[in-house]
PDB file of C-alpha atoms in Angstrom:
ATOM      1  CA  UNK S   1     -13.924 -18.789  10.183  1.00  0.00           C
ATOM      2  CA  UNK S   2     -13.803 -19.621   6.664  1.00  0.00           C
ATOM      3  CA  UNK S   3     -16.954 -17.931   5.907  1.00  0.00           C
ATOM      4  CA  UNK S   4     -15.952 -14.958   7.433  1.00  0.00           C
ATOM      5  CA  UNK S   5     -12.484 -14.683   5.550  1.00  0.00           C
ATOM      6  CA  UNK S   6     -14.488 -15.317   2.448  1.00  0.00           C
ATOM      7  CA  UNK S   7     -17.349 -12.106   3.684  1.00  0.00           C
ATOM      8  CA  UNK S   8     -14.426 -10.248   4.205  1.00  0.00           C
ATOM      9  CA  UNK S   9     -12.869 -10.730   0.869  1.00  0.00           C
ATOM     10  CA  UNK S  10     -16.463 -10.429  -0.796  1.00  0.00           C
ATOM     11  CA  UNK S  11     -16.720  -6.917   0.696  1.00  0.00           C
ATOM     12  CA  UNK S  12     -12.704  -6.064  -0.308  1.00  0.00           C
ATOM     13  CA  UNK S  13     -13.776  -7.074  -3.755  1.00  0.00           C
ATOM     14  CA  UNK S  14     -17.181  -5.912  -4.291  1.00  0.00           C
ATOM     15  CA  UNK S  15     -17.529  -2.281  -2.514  1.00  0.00           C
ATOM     16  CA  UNK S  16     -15.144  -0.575  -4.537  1.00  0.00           C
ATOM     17  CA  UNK S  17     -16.460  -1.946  -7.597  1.00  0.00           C
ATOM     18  CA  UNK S  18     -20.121  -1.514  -6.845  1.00  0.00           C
ATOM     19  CA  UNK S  19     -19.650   2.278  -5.924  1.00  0.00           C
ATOM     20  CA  UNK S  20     -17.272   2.806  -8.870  1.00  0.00           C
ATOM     21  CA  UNK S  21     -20.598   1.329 -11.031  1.00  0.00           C
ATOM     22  CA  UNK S  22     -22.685   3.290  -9.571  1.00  0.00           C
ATOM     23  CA  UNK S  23     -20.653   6.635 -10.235  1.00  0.00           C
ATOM     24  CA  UNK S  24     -19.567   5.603 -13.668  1.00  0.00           C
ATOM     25  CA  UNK S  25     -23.627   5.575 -14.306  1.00  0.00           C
ATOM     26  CA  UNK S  26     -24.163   9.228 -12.975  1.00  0.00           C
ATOM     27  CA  UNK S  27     -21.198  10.412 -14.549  1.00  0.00           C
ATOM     28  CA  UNK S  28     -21.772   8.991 -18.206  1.00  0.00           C
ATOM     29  CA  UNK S  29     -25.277  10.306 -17.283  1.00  0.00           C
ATOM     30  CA  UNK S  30     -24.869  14.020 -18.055  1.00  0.00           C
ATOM     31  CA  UNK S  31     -25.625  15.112 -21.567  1.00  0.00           C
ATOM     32  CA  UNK S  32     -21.584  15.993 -22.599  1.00  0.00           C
ATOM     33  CA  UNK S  33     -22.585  14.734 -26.082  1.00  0.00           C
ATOM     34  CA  UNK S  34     -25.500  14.027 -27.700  1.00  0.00           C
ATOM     35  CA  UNK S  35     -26.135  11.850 -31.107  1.00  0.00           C
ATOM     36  CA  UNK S  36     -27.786  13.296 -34.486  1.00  0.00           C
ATOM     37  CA  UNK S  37     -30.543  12.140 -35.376  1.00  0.00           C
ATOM     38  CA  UNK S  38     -30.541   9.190 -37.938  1.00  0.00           C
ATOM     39  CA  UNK S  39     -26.567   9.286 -37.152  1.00  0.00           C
ATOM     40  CA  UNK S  40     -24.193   7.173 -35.167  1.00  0.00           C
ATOM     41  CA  UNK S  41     -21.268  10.156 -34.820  1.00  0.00           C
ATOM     42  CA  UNK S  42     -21.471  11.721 -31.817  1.00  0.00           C
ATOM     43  CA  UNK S  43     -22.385  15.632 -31.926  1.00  0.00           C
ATOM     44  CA  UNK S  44     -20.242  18.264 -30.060  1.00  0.00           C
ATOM     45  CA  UNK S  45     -21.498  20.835 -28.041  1.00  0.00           C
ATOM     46  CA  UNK S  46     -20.512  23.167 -30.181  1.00  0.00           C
ATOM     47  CA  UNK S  47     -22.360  22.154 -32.865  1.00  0.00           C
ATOM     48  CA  UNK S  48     -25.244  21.128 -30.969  1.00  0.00           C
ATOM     49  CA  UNK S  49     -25.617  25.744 -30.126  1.00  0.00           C
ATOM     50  CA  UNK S  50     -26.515  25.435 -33.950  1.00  0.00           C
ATOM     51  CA  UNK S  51     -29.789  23.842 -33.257  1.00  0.00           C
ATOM     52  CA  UNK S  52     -32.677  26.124 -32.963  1.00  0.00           C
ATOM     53  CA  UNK S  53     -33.195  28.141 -30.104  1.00  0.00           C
ATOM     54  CA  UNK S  54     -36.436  26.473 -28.914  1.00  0.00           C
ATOM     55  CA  UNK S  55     -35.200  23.260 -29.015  1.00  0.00           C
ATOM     56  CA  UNK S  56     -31.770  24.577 -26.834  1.00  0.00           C
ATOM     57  CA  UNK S  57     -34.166  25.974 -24.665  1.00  0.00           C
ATOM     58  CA  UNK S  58     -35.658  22.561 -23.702  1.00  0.00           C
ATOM     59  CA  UNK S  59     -32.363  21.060 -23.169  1.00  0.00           C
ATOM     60  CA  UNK S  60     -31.932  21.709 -20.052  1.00  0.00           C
ATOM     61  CA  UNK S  61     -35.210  20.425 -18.590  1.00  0.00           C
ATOM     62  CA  UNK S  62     -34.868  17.173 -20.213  1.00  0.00           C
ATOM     63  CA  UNK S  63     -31.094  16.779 -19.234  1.00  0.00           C
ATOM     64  CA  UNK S  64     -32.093  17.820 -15.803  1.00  0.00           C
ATOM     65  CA  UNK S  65     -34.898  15.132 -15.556  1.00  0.00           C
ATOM     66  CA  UNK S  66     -33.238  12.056 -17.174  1.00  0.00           C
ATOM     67  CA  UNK S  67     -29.896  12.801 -14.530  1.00  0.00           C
ATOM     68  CA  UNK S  68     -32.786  12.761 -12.123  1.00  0.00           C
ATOM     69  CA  UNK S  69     -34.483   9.745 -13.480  1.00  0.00           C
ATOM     70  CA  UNK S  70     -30.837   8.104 -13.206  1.00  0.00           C
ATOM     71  CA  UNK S  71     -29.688   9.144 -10.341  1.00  0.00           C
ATOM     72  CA  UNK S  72     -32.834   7.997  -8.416  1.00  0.00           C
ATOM     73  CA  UNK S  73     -32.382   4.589 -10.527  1.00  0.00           C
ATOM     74  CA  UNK S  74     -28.918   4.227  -9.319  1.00  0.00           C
ATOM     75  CA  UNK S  75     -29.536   5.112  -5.735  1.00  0.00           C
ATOM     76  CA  UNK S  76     -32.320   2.468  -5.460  1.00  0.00           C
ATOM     77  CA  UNK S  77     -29.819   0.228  -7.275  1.00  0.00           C
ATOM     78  CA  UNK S  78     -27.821   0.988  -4.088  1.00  0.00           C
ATOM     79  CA  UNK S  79     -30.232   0.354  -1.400  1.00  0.00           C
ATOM     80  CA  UNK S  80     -31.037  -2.769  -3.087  1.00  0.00           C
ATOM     81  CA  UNK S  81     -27.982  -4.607  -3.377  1.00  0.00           C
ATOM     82  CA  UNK S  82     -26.643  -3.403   0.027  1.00  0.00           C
ATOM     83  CA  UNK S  83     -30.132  -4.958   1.473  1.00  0.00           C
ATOM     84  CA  UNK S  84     -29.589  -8.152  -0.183  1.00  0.00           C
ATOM     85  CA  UNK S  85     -25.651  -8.490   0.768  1.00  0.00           C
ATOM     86  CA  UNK S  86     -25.675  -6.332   4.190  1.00  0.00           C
ATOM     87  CA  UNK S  87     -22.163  -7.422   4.673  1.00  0.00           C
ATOM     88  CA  UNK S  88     -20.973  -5.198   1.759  1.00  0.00           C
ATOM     89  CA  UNK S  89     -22.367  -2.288   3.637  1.00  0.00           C
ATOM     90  CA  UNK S  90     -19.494   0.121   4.396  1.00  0.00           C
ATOM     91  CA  UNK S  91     -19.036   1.613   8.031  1.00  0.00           C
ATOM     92  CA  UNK S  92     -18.500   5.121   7.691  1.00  0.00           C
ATOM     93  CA  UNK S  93     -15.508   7.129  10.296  1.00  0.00           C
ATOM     94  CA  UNK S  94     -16.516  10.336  11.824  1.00  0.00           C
ATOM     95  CA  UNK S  95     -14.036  13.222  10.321  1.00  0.00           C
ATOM     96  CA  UNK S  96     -14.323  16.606  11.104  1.00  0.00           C
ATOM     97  CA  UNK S  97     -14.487  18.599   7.766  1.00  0.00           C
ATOM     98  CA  UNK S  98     -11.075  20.373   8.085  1.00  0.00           C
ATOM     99  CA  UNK S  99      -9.143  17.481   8.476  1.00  0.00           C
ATOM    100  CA  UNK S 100     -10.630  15.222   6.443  1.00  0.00           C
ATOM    101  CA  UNK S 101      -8.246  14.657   3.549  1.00  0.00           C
ATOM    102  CA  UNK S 102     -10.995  13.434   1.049  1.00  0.00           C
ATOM    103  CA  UNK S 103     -13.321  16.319   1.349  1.00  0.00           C
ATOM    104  CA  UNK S 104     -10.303  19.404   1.267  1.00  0.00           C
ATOM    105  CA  UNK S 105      -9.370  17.097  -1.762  1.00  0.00           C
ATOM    106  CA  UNK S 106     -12.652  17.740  -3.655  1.00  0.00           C
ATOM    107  CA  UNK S 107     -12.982  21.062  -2.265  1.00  0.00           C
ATOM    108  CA  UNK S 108     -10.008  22.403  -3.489  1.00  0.00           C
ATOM    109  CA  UNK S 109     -10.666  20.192  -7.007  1.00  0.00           C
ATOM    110  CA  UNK S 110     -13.619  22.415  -7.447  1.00  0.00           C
ATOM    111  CA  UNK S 111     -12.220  25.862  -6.649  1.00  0.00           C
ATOM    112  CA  UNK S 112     -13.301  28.021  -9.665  1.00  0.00           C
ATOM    113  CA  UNK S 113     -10.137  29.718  -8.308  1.00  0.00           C
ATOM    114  CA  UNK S 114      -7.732  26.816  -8.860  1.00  0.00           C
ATOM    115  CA  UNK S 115      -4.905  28.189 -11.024  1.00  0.00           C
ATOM    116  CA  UNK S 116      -4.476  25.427 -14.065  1.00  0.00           C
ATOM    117  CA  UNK S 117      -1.571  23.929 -15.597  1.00  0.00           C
ATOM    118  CA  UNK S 118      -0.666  24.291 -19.329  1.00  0.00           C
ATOM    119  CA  UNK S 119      -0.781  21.821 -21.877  1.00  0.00           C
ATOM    120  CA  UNK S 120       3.005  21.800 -22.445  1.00  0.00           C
ATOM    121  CA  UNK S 121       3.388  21.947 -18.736  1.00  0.00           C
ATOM    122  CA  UNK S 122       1.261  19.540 -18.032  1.00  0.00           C
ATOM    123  CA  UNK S 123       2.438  17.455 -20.784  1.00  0.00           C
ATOM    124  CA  UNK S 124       6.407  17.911 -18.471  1.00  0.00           C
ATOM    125  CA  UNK S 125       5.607  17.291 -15.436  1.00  0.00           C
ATOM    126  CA  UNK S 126       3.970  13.854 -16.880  1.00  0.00           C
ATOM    127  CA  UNK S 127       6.969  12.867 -18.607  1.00  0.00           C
ATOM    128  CA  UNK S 128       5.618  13.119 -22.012  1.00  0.00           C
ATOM    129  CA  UNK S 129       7.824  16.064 -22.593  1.00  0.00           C
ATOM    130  CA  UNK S 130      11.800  16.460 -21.555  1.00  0.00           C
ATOM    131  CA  UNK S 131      11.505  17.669 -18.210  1.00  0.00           C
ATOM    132  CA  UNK S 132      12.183  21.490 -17.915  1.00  0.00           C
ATOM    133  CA  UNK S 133      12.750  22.994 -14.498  1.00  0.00           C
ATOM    134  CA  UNK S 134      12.369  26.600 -15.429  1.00  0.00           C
ATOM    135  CA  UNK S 135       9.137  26.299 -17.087  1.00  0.00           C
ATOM    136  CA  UNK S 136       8.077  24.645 -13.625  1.00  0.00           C
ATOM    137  CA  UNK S 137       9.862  26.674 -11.245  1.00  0.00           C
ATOM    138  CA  UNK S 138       8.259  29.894 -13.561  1.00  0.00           C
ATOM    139  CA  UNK S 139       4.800  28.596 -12.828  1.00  0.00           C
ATOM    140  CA  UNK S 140       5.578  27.698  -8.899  1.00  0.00           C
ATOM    141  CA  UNK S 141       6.820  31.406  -8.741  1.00  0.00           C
ATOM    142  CA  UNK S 142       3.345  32.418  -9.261  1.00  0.00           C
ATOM    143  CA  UNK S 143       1.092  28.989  -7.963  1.00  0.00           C
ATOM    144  CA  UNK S 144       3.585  28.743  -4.854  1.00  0.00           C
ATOM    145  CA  UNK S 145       0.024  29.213  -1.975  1.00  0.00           C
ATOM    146  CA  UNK S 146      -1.737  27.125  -4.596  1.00  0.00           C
ATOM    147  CA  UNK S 147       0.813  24.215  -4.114  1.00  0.00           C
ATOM    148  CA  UNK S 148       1.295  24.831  -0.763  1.00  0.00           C
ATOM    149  CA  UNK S 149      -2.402  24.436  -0.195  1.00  0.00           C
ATOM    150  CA  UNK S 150      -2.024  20.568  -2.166  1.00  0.00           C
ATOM    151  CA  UNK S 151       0.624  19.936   0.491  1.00  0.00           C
ATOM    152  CA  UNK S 152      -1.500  20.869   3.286  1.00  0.00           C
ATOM    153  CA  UNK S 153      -4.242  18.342   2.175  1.00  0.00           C
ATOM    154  CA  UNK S 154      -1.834  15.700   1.482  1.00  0.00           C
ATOM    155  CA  UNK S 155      -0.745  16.202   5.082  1.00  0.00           C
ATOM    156  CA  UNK S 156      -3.723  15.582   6.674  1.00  0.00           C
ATOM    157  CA  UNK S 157      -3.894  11.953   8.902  1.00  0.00           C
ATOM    158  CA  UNK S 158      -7.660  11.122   7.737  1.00  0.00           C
ATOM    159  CA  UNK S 159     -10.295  10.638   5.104  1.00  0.00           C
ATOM    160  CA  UNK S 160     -13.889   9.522   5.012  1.00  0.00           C
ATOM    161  CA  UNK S 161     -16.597   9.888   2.234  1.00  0.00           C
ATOM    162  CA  UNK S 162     -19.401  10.230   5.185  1.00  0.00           C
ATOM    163  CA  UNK S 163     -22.133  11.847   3.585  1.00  0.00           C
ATOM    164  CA  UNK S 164     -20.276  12.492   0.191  1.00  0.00           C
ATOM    165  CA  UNK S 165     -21.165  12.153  -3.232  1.00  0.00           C
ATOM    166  CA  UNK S 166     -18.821   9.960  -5.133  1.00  0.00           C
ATOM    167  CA  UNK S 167     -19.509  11.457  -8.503  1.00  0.00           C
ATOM    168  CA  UNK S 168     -18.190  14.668  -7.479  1.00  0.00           C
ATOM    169  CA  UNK S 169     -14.784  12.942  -8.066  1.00  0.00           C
ATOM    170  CA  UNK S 170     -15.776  12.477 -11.623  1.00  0.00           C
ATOM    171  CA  UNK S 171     -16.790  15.505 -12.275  1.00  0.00           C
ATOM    172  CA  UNK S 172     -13.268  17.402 -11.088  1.00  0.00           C
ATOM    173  CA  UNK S 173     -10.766  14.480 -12.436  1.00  0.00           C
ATOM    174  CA  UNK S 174      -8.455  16.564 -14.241  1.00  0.00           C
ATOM    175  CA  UNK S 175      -7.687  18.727 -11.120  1.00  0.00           C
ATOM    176  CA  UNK S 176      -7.278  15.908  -9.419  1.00  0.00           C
ATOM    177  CA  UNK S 177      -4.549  14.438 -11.818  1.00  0.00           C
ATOM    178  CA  UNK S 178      -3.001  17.896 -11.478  1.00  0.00           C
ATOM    179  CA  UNK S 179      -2.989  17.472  -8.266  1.00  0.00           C
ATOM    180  CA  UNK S 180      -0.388  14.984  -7.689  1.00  0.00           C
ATOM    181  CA  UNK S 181       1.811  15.681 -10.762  1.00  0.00           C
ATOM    182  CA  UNK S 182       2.723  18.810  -8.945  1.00  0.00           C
ATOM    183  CA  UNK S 183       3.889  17.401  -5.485  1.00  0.00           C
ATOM    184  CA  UNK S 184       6.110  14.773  -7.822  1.00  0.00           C
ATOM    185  CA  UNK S 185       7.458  17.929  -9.791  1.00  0.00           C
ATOM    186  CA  UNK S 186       7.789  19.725  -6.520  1.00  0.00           C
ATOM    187  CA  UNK S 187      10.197  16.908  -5.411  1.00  0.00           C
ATOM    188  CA  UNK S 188      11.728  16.179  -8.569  1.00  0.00           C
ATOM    189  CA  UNK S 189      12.754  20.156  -8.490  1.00  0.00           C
ATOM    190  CA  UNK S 190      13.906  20.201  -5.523  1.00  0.00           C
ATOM    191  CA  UNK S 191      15.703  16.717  -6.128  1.00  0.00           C
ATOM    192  CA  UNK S 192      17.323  18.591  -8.551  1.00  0.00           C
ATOM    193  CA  UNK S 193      18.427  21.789  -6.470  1.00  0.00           C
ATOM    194  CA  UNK S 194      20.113  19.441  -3.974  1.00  0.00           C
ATOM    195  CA  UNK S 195      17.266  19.982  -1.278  1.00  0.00           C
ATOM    196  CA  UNK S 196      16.901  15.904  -0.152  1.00  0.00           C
ATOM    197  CA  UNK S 197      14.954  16.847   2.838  1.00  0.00           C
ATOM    198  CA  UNK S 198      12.069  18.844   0.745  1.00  0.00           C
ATOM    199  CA  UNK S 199      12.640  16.391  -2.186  1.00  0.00           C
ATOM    200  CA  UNK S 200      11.422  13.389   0.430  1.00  0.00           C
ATOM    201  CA  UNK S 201       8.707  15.613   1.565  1.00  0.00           C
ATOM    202  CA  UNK S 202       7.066  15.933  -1.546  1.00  0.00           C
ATOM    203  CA  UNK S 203       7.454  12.329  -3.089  1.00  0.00           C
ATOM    204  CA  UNK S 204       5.948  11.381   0.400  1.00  0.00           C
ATOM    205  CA  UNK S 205       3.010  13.976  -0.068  1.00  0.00           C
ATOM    206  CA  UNK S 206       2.108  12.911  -3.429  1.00  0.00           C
ATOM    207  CA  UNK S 207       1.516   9.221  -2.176  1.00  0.00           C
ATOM    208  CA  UNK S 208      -0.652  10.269   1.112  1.00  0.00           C
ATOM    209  CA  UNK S 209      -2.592  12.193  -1.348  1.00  0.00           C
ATOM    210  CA  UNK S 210      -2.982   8.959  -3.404  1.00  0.00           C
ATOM    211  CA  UNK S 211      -4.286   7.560  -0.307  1.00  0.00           C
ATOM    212  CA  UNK S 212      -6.953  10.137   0.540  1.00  0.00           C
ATOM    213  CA  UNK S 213      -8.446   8.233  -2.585  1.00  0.00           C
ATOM    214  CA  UNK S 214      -7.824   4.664  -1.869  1.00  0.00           C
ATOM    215  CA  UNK S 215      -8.119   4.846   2.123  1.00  0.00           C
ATOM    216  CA  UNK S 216     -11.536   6.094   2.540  1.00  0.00           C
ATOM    217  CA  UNK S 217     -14.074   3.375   3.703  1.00  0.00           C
ATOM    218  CA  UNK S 218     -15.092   2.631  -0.472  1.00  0.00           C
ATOM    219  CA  UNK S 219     -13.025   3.737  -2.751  1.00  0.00           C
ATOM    220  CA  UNK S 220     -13.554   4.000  -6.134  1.00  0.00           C
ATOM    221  CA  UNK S 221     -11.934   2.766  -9.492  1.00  0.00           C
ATOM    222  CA  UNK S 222     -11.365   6.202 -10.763  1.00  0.00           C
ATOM    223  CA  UNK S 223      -9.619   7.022  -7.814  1.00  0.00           C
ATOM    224  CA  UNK S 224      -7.425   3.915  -7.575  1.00  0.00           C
ATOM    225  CA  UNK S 225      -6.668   4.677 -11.062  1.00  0.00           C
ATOM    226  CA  UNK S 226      -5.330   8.524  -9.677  1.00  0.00           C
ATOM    227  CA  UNK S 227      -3.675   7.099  -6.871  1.00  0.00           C
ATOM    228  CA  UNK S 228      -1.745   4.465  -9.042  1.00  0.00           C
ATOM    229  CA  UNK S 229      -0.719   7.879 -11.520  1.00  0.00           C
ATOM    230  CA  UNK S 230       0.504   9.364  -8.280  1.00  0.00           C
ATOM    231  CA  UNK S 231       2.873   6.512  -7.316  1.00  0.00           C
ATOM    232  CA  UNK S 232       3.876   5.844 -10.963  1.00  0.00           C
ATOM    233  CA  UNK S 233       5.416   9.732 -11.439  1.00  0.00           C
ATOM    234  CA  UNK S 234       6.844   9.576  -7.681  1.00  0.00           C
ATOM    235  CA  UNK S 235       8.516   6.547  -8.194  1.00  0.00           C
ATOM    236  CA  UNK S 236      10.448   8.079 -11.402  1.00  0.00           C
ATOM    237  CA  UNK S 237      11.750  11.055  -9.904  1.00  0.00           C
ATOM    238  CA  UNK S 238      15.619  11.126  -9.460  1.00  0.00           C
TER     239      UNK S 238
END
């Protein structure tokens, strides 16, 4: 019995962290910044459209291989450590696509369509401004099907990662912030207007999205780190 309890807290432990490694590697894979040569600053990518055009051209086979090259290092990373501790191995839940909460999640994170929020109103509905309900209310005038659709998916009763690539959540992770600072501003608006009903609504929604992050069968530490955002700016509303 004791060696199960202690499998049991061995996977708790380990899964999250081991699949947060592995998409911390693929993530800090792709070429965002490169270095000079003979330097140790870091070179934007704007000034790295200065370099001659031959060399641009090859950028993009090289970047393409060596996030190849990791990605293929990372996977068989994967396979390796999950073959030598088999009980770390996650079991995966059957969702169907439109109700799984984790996959609308990214989904939506990646719309090309997704309306985005200032930097002033971001900065508001964050608390690192004085809050402003007409700057907010302004925006949900316009963004009111956008939010709507965040409610839906925070809704939803399930979430699974089945056949999902973890690093997708790095590479959306500011829509996914946005994500749950506008449920909490949703409630804390309608806190304000006197609506308790709608007000509860929200502050619940923006915690069951949190959970679309944390409850799939291995979550990862970015998205603990979301979830614990979420909970943090619902927990201040009043």
């Amino acid at each position: 019995m004791k060696t199960q309890k202690n499998q049991s807290m061995l996977r708790a432990i380990a899964i999250p962290f081991l699949l947060a490694a592995i998409g911390v590697i693929w993530h800090f894979a792709r070429p965002s910044v490169a270095l000079k040569r003979g330097s140790d600053e870091p070179e934007t990518v704007a000034s790295s459209r200065t370099k001659t055009a031959d060399r641009a051209a090859s950028d993009p086979t090289r970047d393409r291989r060596r996030q190849e090259s990791i990605a293929l290092a990372s996977q068989k990373w994967y396979e390796e450590l999950l073959e030598k501790y088999p009980q770390m191995k996650p079991t995966f839940r059957d969702v169907p696509d439109e109700k799984n909460g984790f996959l609308q999640f990214l989904l939506l994170a990646e719309s090309l369509k997704a309306p985005k929020l200032s930097e002033e109103l971001f900065d508001i509905l964050r608390g690192r401004s004085p809050w402003d309900s007409g700057k907010f209310r302004a925006w949900l005038e316009e963004n009111k099907d956008y939010r709507d659709q965040i409610l839906r998916i925070a809704e939803l009763p399930d979430q699974s990662i089945k056949g999902l690539d973890l690093g997708r959540l790095f590479s959306c992770s500011r829509s996914c912030t946005e994500f749950g600072i506008i449920l909490s501003g949703s409630a804390h608006l309608a806190f304000e207007e006197g609506d308790r009903e709608a007000a509860l609504r929200y502050a619940r929604a923006s915690i069951s999205l949190g959970g679309h992050l944390t409850d799939i069968e291995a979550p990862s530490m970015l998205g603990a780190v979301i979830a614990a955002g979420y909970n943090k700016l619902t927990a201040r509303i009043q």
